[in-house]
Coordinates of C-alpha atoms in Angstrom, one line a residue:
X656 CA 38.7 -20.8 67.1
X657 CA 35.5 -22.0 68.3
X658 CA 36.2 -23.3 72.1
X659 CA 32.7 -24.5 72.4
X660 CA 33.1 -22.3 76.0
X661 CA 28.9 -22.8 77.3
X662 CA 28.5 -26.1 75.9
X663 CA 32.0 -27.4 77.8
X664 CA 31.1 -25.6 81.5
X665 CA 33.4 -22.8 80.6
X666 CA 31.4 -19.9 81.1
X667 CA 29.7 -18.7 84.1
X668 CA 26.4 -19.8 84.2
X669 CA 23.2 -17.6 83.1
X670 CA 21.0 -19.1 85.8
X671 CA 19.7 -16.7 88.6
X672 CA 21.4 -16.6 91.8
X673 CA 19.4 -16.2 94.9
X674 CA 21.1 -12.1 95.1
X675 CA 19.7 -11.8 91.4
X676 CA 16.4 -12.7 92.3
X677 CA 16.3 -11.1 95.4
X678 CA 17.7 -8.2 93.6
X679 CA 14.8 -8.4 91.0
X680 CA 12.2 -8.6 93.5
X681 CA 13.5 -5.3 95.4
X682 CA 13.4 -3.4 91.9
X683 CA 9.8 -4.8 90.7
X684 CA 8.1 -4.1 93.9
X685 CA 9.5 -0.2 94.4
X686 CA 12.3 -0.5 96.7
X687 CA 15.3 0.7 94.7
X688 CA 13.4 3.5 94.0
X689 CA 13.3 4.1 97.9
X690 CA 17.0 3.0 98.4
X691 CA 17.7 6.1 95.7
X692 CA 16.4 8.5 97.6
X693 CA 17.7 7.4 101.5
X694 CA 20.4 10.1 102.8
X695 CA 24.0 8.8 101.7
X696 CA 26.7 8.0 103.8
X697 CA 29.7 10.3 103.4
X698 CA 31.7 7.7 101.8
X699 CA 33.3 6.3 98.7
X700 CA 32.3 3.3 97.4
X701 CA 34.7 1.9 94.5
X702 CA 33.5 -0.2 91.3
X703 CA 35.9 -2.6 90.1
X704 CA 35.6 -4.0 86.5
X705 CA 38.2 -6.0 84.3
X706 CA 37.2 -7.0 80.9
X707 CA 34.0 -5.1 78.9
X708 CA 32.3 -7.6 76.5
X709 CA 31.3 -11.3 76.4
X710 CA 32.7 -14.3 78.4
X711 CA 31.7 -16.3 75.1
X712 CA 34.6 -14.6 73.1
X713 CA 37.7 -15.2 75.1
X714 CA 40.3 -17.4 75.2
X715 CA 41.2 -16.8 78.6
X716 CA 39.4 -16.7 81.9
X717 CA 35.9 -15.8 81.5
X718 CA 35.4 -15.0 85.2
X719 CA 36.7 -11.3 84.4
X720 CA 34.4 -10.1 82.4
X721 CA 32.3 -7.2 84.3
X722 CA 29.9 -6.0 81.9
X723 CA 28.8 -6.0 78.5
X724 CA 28.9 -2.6 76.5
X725 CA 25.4 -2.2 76.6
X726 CA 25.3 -3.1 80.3
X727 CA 28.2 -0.9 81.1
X728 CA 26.7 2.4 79.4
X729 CA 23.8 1.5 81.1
X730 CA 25.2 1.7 84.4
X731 CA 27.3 4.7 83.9
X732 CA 24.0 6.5 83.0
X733 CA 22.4 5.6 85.7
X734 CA 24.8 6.2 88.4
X735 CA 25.4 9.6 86.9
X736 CA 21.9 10.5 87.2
X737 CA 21.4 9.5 90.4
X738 CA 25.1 10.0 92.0
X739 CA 28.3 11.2 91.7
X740 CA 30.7 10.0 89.8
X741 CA 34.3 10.9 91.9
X742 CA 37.6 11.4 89.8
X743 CA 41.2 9.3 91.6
X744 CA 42.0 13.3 92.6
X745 CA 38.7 13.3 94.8
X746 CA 39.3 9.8 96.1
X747 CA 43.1 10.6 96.9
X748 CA 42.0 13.6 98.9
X749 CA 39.0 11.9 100.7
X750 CA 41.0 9.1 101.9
X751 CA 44.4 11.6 103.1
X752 CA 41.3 13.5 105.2
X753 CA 41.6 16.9 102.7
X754 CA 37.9 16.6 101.4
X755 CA 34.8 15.1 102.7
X756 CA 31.8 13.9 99.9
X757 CA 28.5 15.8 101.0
X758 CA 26.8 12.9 99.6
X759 CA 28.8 8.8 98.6
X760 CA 31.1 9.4 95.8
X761 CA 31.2 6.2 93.2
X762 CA 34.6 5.9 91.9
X763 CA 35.2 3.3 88.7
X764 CA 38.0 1.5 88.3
X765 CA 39.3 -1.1 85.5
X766 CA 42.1 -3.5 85.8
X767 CA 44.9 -5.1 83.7
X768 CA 44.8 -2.8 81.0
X769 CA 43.0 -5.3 78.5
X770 CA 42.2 -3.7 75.2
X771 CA 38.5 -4.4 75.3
X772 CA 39.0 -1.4 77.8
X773 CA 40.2 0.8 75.2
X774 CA 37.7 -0.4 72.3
X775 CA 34.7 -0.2 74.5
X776 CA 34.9 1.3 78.2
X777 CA 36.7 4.3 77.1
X778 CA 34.4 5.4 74.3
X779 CA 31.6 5.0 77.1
X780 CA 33.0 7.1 79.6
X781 CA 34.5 10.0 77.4
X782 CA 30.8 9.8 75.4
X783 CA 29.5 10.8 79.2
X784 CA 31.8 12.6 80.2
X785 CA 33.0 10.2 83.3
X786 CA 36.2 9.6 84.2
X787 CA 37.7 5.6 84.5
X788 CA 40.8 5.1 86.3
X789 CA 43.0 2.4 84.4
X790 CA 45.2 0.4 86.2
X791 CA 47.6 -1.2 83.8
X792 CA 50.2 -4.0 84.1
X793 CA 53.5 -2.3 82.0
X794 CA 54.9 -5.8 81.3
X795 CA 51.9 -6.4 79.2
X796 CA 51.3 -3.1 77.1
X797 CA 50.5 -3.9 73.4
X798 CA 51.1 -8.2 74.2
X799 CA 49.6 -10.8 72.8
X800 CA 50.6 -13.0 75.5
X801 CA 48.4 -14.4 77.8
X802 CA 49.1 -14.0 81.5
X803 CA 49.1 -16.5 84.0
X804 CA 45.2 -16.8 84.5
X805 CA 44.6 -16.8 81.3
X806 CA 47.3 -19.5 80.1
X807 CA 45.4 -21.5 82.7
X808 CA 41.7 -20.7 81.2
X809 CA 43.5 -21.3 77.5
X810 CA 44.9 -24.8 78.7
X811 CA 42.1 -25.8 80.5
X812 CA 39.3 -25.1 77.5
X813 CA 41.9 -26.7 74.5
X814 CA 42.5 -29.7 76.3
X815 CA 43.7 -32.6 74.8
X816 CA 42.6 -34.8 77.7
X817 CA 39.7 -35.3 79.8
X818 CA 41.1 -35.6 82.8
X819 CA 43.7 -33.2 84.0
X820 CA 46.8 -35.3 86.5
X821 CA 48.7 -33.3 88.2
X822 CA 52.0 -34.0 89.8
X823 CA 53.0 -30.6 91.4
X824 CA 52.9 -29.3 93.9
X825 CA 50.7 -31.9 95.0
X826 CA 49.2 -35.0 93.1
X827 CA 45.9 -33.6 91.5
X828 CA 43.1 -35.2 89.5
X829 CA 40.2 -33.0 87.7
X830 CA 37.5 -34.5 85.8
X831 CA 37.4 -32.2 82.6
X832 CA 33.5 -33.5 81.7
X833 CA 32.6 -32.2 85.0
X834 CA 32.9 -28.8 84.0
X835 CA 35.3 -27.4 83.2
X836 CA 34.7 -23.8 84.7
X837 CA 35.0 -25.8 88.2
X838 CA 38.7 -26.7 87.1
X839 CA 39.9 -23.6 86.2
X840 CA 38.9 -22.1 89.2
X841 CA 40.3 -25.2 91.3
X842 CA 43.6 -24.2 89.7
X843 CA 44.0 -20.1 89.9
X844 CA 43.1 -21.3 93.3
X845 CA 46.3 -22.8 93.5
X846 CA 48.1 -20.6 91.9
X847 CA 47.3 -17.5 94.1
X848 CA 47.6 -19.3 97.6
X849 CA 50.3 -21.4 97.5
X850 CA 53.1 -19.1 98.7
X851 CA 55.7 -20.9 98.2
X852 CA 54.7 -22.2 94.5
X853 CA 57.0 -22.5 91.8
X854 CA 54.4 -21.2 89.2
X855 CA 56.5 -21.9 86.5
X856 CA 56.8 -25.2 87.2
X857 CA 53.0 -25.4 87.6
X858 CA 51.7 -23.7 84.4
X859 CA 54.1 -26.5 82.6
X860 CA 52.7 -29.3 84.7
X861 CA 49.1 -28.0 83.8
X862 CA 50.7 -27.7 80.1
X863 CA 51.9 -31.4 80.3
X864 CA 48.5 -32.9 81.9
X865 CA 46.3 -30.9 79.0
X866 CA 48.8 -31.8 76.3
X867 CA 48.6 -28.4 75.3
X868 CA 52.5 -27.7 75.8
X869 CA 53.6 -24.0 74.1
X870 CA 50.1 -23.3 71.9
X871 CA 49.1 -20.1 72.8
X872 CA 47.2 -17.6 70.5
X873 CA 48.6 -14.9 68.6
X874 CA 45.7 -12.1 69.0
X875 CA 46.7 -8.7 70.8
X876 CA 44.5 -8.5 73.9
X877 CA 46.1 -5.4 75.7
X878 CA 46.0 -2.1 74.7
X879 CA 48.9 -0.9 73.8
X880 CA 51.1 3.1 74.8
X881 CA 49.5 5.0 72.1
X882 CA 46.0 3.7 73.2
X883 CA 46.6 4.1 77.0
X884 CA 48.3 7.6 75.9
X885 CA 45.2 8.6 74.0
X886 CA 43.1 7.8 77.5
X887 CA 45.0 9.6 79.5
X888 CA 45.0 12.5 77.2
X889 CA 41.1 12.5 77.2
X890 CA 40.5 12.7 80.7
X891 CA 40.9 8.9 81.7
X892 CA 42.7 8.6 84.5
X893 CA 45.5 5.8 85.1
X894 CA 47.7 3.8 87.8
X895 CA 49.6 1.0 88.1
X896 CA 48.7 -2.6 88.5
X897 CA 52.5 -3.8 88.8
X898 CA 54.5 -4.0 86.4
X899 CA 54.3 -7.9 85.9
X900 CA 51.3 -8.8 87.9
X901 CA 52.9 -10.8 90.7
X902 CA 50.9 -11.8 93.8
X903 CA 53.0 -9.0 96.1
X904 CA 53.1 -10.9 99.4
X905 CA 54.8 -13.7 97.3
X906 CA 57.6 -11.8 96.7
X907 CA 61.1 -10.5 99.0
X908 CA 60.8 -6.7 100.0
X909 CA 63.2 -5.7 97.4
X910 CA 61.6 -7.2 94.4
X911 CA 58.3 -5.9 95.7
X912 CA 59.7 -2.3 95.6
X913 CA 61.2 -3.0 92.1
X914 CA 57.7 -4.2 90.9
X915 CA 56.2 -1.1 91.9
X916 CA 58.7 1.4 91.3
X917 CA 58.8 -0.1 87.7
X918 CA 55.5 0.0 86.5
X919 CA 55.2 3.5 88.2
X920 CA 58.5 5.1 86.4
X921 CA 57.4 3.3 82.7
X922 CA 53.7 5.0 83.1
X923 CA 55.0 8.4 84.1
X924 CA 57.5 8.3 80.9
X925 CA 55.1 6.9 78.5
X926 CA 52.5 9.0 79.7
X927 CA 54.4 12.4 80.9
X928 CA 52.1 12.4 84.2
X929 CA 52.7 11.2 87.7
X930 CA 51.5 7.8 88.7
X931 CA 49.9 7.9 92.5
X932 CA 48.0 5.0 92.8
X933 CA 48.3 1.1 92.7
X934 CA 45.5 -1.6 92.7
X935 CA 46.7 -4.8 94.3
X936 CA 46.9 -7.6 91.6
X937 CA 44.5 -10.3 93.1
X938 CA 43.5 -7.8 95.9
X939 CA 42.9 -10.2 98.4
X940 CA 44.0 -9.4 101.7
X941 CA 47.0 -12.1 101.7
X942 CA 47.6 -10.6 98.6
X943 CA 49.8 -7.6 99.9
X944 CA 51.5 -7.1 103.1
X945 CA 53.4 -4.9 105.2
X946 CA 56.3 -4.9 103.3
X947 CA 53.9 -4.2 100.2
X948 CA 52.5 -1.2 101.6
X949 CA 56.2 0.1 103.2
X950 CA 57.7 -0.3 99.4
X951 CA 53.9 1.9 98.4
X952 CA 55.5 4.5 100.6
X953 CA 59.3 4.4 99.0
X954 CA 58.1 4.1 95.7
X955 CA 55.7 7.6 96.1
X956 CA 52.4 6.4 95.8
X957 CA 49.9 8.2 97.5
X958 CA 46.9 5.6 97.3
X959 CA 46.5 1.6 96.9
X960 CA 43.2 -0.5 96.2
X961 CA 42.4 -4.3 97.4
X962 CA 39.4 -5.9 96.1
X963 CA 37.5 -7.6 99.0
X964 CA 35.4 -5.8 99.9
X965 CA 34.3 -3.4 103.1
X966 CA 33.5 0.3 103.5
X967 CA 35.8 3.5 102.8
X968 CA 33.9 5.9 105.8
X969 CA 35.6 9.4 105.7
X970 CA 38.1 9.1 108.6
X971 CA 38.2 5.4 109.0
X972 CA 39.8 4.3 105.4
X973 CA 43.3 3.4 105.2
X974 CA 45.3 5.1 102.1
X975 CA 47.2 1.9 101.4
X976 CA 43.6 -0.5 101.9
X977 CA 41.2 1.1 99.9
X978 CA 37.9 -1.4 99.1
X979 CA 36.9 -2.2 96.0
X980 CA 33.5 -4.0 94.8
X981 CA 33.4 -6.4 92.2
X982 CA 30.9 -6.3 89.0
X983 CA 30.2 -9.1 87.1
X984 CA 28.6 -9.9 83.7
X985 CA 26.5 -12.1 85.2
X986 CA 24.9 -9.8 87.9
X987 CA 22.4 -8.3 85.8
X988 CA 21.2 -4.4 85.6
X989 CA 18.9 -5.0 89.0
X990 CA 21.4 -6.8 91.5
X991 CA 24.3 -3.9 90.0
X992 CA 21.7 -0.9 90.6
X993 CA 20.8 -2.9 94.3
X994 CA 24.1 -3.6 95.6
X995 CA 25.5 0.0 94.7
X996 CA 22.1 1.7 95.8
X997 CA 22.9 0.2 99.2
X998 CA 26.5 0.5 99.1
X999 CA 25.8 4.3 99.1
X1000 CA 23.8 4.2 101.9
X1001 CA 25.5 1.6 104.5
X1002 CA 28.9 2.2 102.6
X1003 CA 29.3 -1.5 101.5
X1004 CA 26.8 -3.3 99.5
X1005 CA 24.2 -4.9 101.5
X1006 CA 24.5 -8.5 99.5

């Protein structure tokens, strides 16, 4: 299916950002050579990818593709040489106070459970011997079907119309032929701030605007239990990511607890292990609550991850709040090497 995704504003764009540049002009005049060698902070500072390969390919949301497979084995090579590479054991003791990192400990982590993740990121890390931690969504082991974001991305690209009209929750006009990467965003927007959305009745009303209505494709794009089982058995380590992917602080208490307790109890049977952790889907901080972090504690987890940002400090990081940094295809080798350089050192990245 050829989507025509660059032509059509549907993938990020390859031009240089002013961090890119800056980024490259640190790097060609000497200074992340100099940022390599400052003294670390005793801290852990957490990678977050999604998707390994090209935004070109997909059918869904470009926007969560982290690296390449060249650019990821790249980065794993270099961190490793230069730092060190924390397991989720070390990160859960660090942040319950049982451990301190003589020097920053790099922890990566991979959300969703795609099965690009399998196919390349794993072969990666078990080739140098570095442990991932996968966070996976149970509802969508071994599916073909697209989740929310993606249904979006899928609607927005096959679009029958050039102008998408919406009607709920609020009357809506976007200009298709002004890109249509703008759109997309415009509308997960929606979807993940609006509390009180009925985002059923939204992914049909953006179904019914694009005259796309129940097309959807067919291809498997998560991994599936023998894959994730075959990760964990070769020193991957895995959490939950929900069980269906929900925004948290959208939902009661109770079917909070039941999201987590479900994805944790389905892991821990498929995979004979004990699930500890949880990354917050979304992971921004009106993303989870309280009542999130109380149903954390019913459920047994011992660690959660957000994704916004900030610095995990030995002493000062909450178990239930630990920051994640994102990494994007687009970054580029010398703004990835810059930000975590610096991240090391200050404990967040400096840009």
């Amino acid at each position: 299916m050829n989507l025509h995704l660059r032509q059509s504003g549907a993938v990020p764009s390859s031009r240089k950002s002013k961090r890119q540049r800056l980024a490259s002009l640190i790097a060609a005049t000497g200074g992340l050579r100099i940022l390599e060698r400052l003294p670390q902070q005793n801290c852990l500072v957490v990678l977050n990818y999604h998707r390994i390969g090209s935004p070109s390919d997909t059918v869904g949301d470009p926007n969560l593709y982290s690296a390449t497979p060249s650019d990821l084995e790249e980065q794993v090579r270099w961190i490793k040489q230069r730092y060190h590479i924390s397991t989720l054991d070390e990160a859960i003791a660090f942040v319950e106070g049982k451990t301190t990192l003589r020097k920053a400990g790099i922890l990566l982590t991979f959300d969703d459970g795609y099965k690009d993740n399998y196919d390349y990121a794993f072969p990666i890390l078990h080739k140098h011997r570095v442990e991932g931690t996968f966070f996976i969504c149970t509802s969508y082991l071994g599916s073909s079907q697209l989740p929310w974001w993606d249904q979006i991305a899928f609607m927005i690209k096959t679009s029958r119309n050039s102008k998408v009209v919406l009607n709920y929750p609020e009357p809506l006009t976007l200009d298709l032929d002004d890109g249509k990467l703008q759109a997309l965003n415009r509308l997960l927007c929606i979807y993940k701030t609006k509390h009180n959305l009925d985002k059923d009745k939204f992914l049909r009303e953006i179904a019914r605007s694009t005259g796309t209505g129940d097309e959807r494709p067919c291809e498997r794009i998560f991994m599936n239990k023998a894959e994730l089982k075959e990760m964990s058995d070769n020193g991957m380590a895995v959490g939950s990511h929900t069980h269906s992917h929900p925004l948290l602080s959208h939902l009661s208490p109770e079917l909070q607890l039941e999201e987590v307790s479900l994805s944790k109890q389905m892991l821990e049977q498929d995979l004979g292990i004990e699930i500890q952790s949880l990354a917050y889907p979304v992971g921004a901080p009106d993303s989870f609550n309280e009542h999130t972090q109380e149903a954390l504690r019913r459920a047994g987890y011992r660690i959660a991850f957000s994704f916004h940002g900030g610095k995990n400090i030995a002493g000062k990081t909450s178990c239930y709040n630990v920051r994640r940094h994102h990494v994007g295809v687009t970054d580029g080798n010398a703004l990835f090497k810059v930000r975590t350089s610096t991240a090391a050192v200050l404990g967040a990245p400096l840009f």
